[in-house]
Coordinates of C-alpha atoms in Angstrom, one line a residue:
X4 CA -6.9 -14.6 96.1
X5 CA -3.1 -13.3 96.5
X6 CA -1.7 -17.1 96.4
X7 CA -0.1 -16.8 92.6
X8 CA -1.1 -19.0 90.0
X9 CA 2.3 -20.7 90.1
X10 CA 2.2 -21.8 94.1
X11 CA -1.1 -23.1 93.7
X12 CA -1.0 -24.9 90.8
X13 CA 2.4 -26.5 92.0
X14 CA 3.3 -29.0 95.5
X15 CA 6.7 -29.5 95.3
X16 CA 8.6 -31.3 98.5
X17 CA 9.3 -29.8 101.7
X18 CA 12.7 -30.3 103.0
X19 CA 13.8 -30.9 106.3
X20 CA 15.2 -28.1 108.9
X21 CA 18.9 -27.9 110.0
X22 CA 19.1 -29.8 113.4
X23 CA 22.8 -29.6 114.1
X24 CA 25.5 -27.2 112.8
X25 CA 27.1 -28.1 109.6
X26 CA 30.5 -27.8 108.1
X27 CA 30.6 -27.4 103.7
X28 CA 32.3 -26.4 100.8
X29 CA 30.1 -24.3 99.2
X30 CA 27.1 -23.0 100.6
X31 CA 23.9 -21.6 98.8
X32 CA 21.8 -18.9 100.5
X33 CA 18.5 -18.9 98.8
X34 CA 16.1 -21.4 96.6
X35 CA 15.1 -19.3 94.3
X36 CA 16.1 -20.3 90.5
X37 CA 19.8 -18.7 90.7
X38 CA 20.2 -20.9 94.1
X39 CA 18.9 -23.9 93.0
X40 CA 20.7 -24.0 89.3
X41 CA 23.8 -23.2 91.2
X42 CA 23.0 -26.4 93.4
X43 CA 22.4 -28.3 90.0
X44 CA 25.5 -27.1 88.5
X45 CA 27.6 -27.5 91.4
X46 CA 26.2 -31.0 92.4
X47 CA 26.8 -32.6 89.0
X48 CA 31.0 -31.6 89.4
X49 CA 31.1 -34.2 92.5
X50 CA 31.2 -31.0 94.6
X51 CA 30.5 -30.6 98.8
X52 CA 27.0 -28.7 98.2
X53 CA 24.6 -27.3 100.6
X54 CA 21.4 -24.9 100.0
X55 CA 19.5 -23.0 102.4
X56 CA 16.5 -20.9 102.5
X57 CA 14.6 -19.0 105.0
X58 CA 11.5 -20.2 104.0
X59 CA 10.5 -22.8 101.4
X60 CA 12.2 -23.1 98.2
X61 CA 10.7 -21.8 95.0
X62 CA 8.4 -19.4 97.3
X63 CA 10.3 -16.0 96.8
X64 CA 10.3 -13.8 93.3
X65 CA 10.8 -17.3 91.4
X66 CA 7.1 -18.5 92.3
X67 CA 5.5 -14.6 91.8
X68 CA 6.7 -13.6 88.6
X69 CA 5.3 -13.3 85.3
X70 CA 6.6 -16.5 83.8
X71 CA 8.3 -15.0 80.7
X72 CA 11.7 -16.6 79.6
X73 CA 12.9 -13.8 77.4
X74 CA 16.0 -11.2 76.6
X75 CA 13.9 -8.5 75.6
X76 CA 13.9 -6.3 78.7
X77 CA 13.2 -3.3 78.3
X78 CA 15.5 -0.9 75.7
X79 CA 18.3 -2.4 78.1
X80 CA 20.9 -2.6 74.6
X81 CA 20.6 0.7 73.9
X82 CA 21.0 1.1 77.9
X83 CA 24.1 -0.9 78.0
X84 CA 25.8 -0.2 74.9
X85 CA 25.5 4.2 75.5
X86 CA 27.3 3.3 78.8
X87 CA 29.6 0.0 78.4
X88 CA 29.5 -0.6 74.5
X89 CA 28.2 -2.8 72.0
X90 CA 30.3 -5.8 73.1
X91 CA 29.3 -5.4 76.6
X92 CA 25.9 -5.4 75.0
X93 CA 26.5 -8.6 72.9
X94 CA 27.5 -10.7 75.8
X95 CA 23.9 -9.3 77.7
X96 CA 21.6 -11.3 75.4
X97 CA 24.4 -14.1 74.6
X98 CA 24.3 -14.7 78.4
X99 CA 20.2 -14.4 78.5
X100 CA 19.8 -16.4 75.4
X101 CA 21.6 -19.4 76.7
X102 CA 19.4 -19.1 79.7
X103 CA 16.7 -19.5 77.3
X104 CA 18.3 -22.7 76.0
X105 CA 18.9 -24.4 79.6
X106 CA 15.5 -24.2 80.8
X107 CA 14.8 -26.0 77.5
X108 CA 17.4 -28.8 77.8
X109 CA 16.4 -29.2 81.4
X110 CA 13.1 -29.5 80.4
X111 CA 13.6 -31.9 77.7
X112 CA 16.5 -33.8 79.5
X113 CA 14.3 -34.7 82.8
X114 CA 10.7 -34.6 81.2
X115 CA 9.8 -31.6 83.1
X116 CA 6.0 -30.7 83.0
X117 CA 7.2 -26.9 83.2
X118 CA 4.4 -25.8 80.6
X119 CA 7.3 -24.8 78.2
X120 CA 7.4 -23.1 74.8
X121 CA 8.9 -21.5 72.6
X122 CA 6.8 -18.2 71.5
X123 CA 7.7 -14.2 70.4
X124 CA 8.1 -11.2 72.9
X125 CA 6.3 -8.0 71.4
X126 CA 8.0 -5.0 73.1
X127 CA 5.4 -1.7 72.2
X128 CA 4.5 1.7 72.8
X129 CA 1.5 4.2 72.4
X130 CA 3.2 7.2 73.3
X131 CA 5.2 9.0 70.6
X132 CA 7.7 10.2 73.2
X133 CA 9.2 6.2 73.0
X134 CA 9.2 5.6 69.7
X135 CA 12.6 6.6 68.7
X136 CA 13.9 4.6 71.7
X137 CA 11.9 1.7 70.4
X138 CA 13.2 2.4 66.8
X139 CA 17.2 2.9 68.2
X140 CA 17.1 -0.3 70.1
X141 CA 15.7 -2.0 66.8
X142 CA 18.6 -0.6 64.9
X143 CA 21.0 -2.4 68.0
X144 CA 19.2 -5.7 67.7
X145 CA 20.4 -5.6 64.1
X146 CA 24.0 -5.1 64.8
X147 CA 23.7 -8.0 67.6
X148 CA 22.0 -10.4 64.8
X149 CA 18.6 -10.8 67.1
X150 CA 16.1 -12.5 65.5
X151 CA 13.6 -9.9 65.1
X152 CA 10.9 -7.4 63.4
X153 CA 9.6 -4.3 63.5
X154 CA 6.1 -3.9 63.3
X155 CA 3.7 -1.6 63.0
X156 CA 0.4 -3.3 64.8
X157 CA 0.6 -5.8 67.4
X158 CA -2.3 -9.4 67.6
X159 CA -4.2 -8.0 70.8
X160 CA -6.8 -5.1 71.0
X161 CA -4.6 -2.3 71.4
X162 CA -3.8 0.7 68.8
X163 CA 0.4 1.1 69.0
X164 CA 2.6 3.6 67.4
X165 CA 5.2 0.6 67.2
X166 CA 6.4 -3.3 68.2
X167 CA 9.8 -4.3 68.2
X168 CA 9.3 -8.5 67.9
X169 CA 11.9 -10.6 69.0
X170 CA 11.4 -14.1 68.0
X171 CA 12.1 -17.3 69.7
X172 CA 11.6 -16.6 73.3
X173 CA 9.6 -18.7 75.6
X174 CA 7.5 -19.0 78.4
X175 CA 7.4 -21.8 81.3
X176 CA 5.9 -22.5 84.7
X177 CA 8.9 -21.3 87.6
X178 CA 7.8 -23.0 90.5
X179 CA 7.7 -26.7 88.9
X180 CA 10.9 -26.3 87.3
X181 CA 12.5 -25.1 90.6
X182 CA 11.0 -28.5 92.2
X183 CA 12.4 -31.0 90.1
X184 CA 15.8 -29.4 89.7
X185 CA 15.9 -29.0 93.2
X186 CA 14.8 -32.9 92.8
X187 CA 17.7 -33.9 90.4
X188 CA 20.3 -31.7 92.5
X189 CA 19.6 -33.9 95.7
X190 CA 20.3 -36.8 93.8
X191 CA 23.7 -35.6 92.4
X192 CA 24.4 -35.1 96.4
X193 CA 23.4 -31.5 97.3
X194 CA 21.6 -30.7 100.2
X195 CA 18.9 -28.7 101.1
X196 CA 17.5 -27.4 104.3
X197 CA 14.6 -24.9 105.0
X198 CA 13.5 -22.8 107.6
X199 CA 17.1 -21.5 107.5
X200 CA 17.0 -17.5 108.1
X201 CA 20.6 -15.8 108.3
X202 CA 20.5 -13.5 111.2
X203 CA 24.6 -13.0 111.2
X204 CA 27.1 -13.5 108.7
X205 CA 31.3 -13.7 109.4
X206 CA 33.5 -13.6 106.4
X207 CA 37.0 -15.4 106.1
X208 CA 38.7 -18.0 104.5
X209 CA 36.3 -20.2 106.1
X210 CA 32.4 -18.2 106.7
X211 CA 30.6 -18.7 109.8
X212 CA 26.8 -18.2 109.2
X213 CA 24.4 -18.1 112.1
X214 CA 20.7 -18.9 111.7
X215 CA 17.7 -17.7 113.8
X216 CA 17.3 -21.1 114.7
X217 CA 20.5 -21.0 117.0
X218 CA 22.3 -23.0 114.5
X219 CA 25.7 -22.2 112.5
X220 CA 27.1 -23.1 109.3
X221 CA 31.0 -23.4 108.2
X222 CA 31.5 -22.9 104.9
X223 CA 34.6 -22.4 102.9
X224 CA 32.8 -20.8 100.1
X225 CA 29.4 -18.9 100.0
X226 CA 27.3 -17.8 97.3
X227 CA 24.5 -15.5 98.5
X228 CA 21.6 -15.6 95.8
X229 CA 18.8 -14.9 98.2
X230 CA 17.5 -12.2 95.9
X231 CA 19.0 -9.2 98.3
X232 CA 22.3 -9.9 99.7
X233 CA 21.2 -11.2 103.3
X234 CA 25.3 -10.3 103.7
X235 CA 26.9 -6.7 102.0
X236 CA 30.7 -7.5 102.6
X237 CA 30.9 -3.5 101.8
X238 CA 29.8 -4.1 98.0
X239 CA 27.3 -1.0 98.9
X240 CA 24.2 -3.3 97.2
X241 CA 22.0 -1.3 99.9
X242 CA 22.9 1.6 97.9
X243 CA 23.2 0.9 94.6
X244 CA 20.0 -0.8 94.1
X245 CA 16.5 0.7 94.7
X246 CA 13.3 -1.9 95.6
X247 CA 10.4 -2.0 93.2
X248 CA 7.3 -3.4 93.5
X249 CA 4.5 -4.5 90.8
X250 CA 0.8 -6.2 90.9
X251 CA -0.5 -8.7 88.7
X252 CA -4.0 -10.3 88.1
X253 CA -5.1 -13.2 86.5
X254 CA -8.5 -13.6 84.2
X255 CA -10.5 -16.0 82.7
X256 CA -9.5 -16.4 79.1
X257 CA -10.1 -18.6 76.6
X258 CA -8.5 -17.4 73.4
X259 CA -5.1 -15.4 73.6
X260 CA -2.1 -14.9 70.5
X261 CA 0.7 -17.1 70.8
X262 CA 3.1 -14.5 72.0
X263 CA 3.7 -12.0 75.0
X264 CA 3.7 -8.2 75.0
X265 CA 4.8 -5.6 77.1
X266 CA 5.1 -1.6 76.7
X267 CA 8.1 0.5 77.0
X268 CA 7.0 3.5 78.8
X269 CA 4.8 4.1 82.2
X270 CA 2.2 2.8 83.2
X271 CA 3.5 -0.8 82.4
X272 CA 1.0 -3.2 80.5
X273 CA 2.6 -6.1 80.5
X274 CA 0.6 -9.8 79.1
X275 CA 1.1 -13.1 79.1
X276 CA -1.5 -16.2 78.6
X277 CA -1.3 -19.3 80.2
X278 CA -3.1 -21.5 77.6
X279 CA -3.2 -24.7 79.9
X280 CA -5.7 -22.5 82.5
X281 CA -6.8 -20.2 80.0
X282 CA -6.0 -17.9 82.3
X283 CA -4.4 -14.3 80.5
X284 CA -2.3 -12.4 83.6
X285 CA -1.7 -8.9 83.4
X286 CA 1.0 -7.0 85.7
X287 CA 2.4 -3.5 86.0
X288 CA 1.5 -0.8 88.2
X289 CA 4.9 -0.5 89.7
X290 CA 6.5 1.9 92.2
X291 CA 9.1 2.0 94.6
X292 CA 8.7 -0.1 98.1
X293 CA 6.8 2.0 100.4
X294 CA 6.4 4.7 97.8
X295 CA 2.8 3.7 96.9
X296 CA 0.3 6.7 98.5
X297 CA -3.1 5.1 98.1
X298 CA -3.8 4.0 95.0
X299 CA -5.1 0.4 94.8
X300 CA -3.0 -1.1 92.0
X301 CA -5.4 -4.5 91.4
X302 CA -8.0 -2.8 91.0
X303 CA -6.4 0.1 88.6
X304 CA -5.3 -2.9 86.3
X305 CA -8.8 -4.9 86.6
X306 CA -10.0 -1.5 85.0
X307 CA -7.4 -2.3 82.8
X308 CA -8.6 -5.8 81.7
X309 CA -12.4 -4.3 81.3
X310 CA -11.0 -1.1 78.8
X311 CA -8.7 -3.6 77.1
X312 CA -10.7 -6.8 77.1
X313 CA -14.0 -6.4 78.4
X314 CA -14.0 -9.3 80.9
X315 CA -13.6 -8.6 84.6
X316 CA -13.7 -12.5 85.5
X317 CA -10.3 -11.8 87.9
X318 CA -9.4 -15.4 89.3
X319 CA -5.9 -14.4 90.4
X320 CA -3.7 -11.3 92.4
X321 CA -0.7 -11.2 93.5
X322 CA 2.4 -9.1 93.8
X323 CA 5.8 -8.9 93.5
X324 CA 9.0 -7.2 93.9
X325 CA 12.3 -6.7 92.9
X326 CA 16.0 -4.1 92.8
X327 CA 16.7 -2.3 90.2
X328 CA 20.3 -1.8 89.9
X329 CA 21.0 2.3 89.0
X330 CA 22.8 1.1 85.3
X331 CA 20.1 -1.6 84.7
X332 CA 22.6 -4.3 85.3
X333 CA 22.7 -7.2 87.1
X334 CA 25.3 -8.4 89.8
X335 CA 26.7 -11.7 89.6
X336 CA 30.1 -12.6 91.1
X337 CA 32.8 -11.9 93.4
X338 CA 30.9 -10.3 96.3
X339 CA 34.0 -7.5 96.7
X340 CA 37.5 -7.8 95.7
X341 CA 38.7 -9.2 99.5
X342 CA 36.4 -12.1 99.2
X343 CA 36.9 -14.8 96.3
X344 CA 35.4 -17.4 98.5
X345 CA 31.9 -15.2 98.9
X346 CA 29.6 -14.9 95.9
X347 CA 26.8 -12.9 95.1
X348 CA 23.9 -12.6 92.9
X349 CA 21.2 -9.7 92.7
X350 CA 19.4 -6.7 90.6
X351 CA 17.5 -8.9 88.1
X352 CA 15.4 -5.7 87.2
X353 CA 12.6 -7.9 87.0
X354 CA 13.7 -10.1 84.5
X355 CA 15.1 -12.8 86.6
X356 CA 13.7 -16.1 84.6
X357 CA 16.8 -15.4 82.4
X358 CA 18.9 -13.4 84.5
X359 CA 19.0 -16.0 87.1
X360 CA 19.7 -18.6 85.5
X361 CA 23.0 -16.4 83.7
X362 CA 24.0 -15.5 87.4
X363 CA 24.2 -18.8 88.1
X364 CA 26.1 -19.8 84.9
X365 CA 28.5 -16.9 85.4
X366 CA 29.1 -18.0 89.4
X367 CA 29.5 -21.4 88.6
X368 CA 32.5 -20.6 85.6
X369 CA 34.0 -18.6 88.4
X370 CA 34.5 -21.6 90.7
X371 CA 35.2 -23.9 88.1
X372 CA 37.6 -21.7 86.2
X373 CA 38.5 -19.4 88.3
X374 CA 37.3 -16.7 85.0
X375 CA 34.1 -16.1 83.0
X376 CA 33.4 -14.4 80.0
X377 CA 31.0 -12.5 81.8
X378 CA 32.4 -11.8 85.0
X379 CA 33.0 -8.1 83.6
X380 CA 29.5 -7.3 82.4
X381 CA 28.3 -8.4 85.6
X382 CA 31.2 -7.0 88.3
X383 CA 30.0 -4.8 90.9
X384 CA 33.5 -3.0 90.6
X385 CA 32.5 -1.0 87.5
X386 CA 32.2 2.2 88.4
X387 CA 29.4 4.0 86.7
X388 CA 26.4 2.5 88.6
X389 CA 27.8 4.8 91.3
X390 CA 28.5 8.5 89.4
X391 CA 24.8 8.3 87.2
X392 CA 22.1 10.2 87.9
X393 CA 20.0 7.7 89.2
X394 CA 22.2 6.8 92.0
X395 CA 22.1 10.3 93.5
X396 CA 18.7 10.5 92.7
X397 CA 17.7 7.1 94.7
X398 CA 19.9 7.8 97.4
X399 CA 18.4 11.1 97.5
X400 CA 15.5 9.6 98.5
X401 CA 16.4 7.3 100.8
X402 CA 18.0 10.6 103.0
X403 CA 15.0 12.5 102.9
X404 CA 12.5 9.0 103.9
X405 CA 15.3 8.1 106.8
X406 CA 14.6 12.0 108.2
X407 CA 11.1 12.0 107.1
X408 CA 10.2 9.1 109.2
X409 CA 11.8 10.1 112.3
X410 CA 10.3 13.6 112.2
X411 CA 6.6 12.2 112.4
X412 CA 5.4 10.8 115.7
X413 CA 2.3 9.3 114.5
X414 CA -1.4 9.9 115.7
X415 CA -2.2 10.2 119.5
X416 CA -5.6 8.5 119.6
X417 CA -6.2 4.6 118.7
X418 CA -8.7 4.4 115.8
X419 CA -11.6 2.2 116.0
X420 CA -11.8 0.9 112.4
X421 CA -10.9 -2.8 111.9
X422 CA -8.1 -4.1 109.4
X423 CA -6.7 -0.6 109.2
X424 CA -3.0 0.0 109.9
X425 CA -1.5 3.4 110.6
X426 CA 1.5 4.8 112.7
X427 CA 0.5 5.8 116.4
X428 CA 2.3 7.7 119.4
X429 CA 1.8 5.5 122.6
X430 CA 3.5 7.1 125.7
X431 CA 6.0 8.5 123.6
X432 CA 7.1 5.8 121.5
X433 CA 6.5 5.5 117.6
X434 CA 4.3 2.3 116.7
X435 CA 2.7 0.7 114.0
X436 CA -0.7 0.1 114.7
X437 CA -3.3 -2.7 113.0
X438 CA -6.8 -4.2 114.2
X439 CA -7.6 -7.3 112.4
X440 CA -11.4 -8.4 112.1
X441 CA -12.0 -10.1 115.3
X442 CA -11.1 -7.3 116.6
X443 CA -6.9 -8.5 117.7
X444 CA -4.4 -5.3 117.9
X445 CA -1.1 -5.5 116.7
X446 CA 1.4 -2.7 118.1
X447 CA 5.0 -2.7 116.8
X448 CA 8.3 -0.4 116.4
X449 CA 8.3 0.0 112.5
X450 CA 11.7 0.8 112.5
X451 CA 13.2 -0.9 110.0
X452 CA 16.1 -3.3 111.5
X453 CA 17.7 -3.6 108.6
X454 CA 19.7 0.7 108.8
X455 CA 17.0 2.3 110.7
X456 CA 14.3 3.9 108.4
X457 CA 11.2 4.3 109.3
X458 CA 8.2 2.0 107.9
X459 CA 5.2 2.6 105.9
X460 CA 1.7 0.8 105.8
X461 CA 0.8 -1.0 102.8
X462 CA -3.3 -1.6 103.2
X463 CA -3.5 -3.8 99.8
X464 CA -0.8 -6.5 101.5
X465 CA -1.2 -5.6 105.0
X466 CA 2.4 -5.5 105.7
X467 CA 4.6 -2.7 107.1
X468 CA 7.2 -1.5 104.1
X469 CA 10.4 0.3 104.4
X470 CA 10.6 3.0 101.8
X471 CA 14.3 3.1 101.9
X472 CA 15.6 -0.1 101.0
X473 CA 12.5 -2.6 100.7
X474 CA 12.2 -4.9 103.5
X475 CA 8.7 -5.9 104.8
X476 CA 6.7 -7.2 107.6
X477 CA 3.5 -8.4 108.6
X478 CA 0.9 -6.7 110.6
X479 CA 2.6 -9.0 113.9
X480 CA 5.9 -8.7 112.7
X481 CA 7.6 -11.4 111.1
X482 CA 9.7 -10.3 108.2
X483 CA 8.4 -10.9 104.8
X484 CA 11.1 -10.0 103.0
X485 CA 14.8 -8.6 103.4
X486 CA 17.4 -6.9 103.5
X487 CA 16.3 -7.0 106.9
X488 CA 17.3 -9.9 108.8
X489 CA 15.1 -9.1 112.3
X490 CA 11.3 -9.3 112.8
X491 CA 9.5 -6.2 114.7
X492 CA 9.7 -6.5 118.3
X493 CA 6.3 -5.9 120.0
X494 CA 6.0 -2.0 121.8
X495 CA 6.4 -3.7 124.8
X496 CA 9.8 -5.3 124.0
X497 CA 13.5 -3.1 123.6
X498 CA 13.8 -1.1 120.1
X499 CA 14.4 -3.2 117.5
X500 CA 18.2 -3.8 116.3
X501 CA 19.2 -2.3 113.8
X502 CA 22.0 -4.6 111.6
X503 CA 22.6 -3.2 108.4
X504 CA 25.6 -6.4 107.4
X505 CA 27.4 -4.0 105.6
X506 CA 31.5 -4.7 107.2

């Protein structure tokens, strides 16, 4: 049931595991869509090209996402142009809107069954608190000549105080496009490997990356798209992004507008049909990793689909998550101003179909030119994600979670309820605790290797979650996701190391 739509209804090829060290030019950390368009790009110049992921390609954000191809994110002009300007502005959906365009010549140009198409984005709101916001970024969508509308009832059984319509987006499969570009990319000379976790990164004018697998890599340039920075290279990502995560579930549905919607306040509805399953997915619920107390988010937004809809004929759940830079930017570029040989690309806010695919574009104008328009827009030297609000406010938060969680020992007694995890005290030592249903315990230091916070249980995914900076684990374990880059050692084994990458 938590298998999303796009994994399921795709196969893709498995690529081989790195058997000896290797020695490239460039090197690609992570098959997500930014990876695997930089492979692409990179291949087609005749370049030296190597791409690896920790676990299969296409299986991280890029196969769980909602599948919308848009530049409407959010009130994100109005966002950008209070703090960087209108220009800075114009070049955000000049940049996004392009992405648009490439998925569709890629599409077109290797007969990709992607499920593409062009449709409008509906951006509404039913609280009267939003709608100057949604009325001020309609006025800015004007001055950057998007094609658009404002509207005053939206084509789906809600009552709204307001649409803002942008015309001309799209919507497209992820996971099958990733396949076949990763398809055409081999076959311009790229390489891929799999099963390739970075567990140590040194930076120079040549890199040396060492993988769990006892294997190294050379590389005299490195671009790091594997959707945290598995490497910090003291750009301060760890602090300048906070981890989010959202649900989404799937029903049965037949008949659905041609078009996808989205609120601008909190709760987030957001909708989006997939007319070849007739299957309409709804997401939202977010909150911060490890911030989620216990509500159960599927089922808030199955209630959802039945106030909404009527229907509770769920087929799909999954989840998802992303960072959310503090200025609502994205970082795509020079890693740190040592380091023009290391690369990064990160904070898609949740709109990284687009966003993605423009850090790519941005990276790859960089090597090829040595400049891009858009290497200012996206720069993690401007300054102003560090001095707002939300910066001190996240980080904030981290403080008082890092304390929190060393301050609690955890019960004393072992519970005797099956597929339950909570923190326990055995003989001193802090341990997560989980029974599965045959009755199998699990016991492991949920200290977070990653800087040393402390982990939280999440009962709908059954993993342990850092609330600080978002990495997870499974009940046994194994890491999930970063910016971690150690599983859990068992409470029979030394503390875990802590290796926060950040020199």
């Amino acid at each position: 049931m938590n298998t999303p739509y796009w994994l399921e209804s795709s196969e893709g090829k498995t690529y081989e595991t790195l058997q000896d060290d290797l020695s490239t030019d460039y090197l690609i950390i992570g098959g997500g869509i930014t990876g695997i368009t930089c492979l692409y790009l990179l291949s087609s110049m005749g370049l030296n090209v190597t791409l690896i992921d920790a676990g299969r390609i296409g299986y991280g954000s890029s196969g769980r996402n909602t599948g919308k191809a848009t530049c409407q994110h959010g009130y994100i002009y109005s966002r950008i142009e209070k703090t960087y300007g209108l220009e800075m502005a114009r070049l955000y959906y000049k940049i996004n809107n392009a992405a648009i365009q490439f998925i569709e010549d890629m599409t077109k140009k290797y007969n990709i069954d992607c499920q593409f198409r062009r449709l409008p984005a509906y951006m509404f709101t039913r609280d009267e608190n939003f709608v100057g916001k949604l009325e001020k970024e309609f006025v800015l969508y004007q001055k950057l000549s998007i094609d658009c509308s404002y509207e005053e009832e939206i084509p789906v059984p809600l009552k709204v105080l307001g649409a803002l319509k942008m015309n001309n987006q799209a919507q497209f499969h992820p996971k099958r496009f990733v396949d076949k570009m990763a398809e055409v990319a081999v076959n311009q000379g790229g390489r891929i490997f799999e099963g390739a976790r970075v567990i140590d990164f040194k930076p120079g004018k040549e890199c040396i990356i060492y993988l769990e697998s006892g294997k190294k890599i050379a590389a005299r340039n490195v671009i790091i798209s594997s959707h945290y920075p598995c490497y910090d290279g003291k750009g301060f990502y760890f602090a300048r992004m906070r981890p989010d995560r959202s649900y989404i579930v799937g029903i049965e549905m037949d008949n659905f507008p041609d078009a996808h919607f989205i609120n601008i306040e909190k709760p987030t509805i957001s909708l989006r049909h997939i007319p070849e399953e007739k299957i309409l997915r709804i997401s939202g619920q977010s909150h911060k990793t490890g911030h989620k107390g216990d509500v159960n988010h599927y089922e808030s937004l199955k209630e959802l689909a039945w106030e909404i809809f009527k229907t509770d004929a769920v087929k799909y759940q999954w989840s998802a998550q992303d960072y959310i830079p503090h200025d609502y930017v994205p970082y795509a570029g020079y890693i740190n101003s040592d380091y023009k040989n290391i690369f990064v690309a990160t904070g898609y806010r949740k709109w990284g179909l687009t966003n993605s695919i423009a850090a790519a574009m941005t990276i790859t104008d960089l090597i090829k030119e040595q400049a891009s328009e858009y290497e200012e827009l996206f720069s993690n030297s401007r300054v102003l994600d560090f001095v707002s609000l939300n910066f001190l406010k996240e980080n904030a938060d981290v403080a008082i979670n890092w304390v929190a969680g060393k301050l609690t020992l955890g019960e004393s007694g072992i519970p005797e309820d099956k597929d339950v995890g909570i923190v326990v005290n055995v003989n001193g030592k802090r341990c997560g605790y989980y029974r599965d249903l045959d009755d199998n315990i699990y016991l492991v230091d949920i200290t977070c290797p990653h800087v040393g916070c402390e982990l939280k249980w999440n009962s709908q995914e059954k993993s342990w979650d850092c609330p600080c900076h978002g990495s997870r684990f499974d009940y046994k374990g194994n890491i999930l996701e970063g910016p971690a880059e150690y599983s859990l050692n068992s409470y029979r084994e030394p503390k875990n190391k802590i290796n926060p990458q950040i020199k």
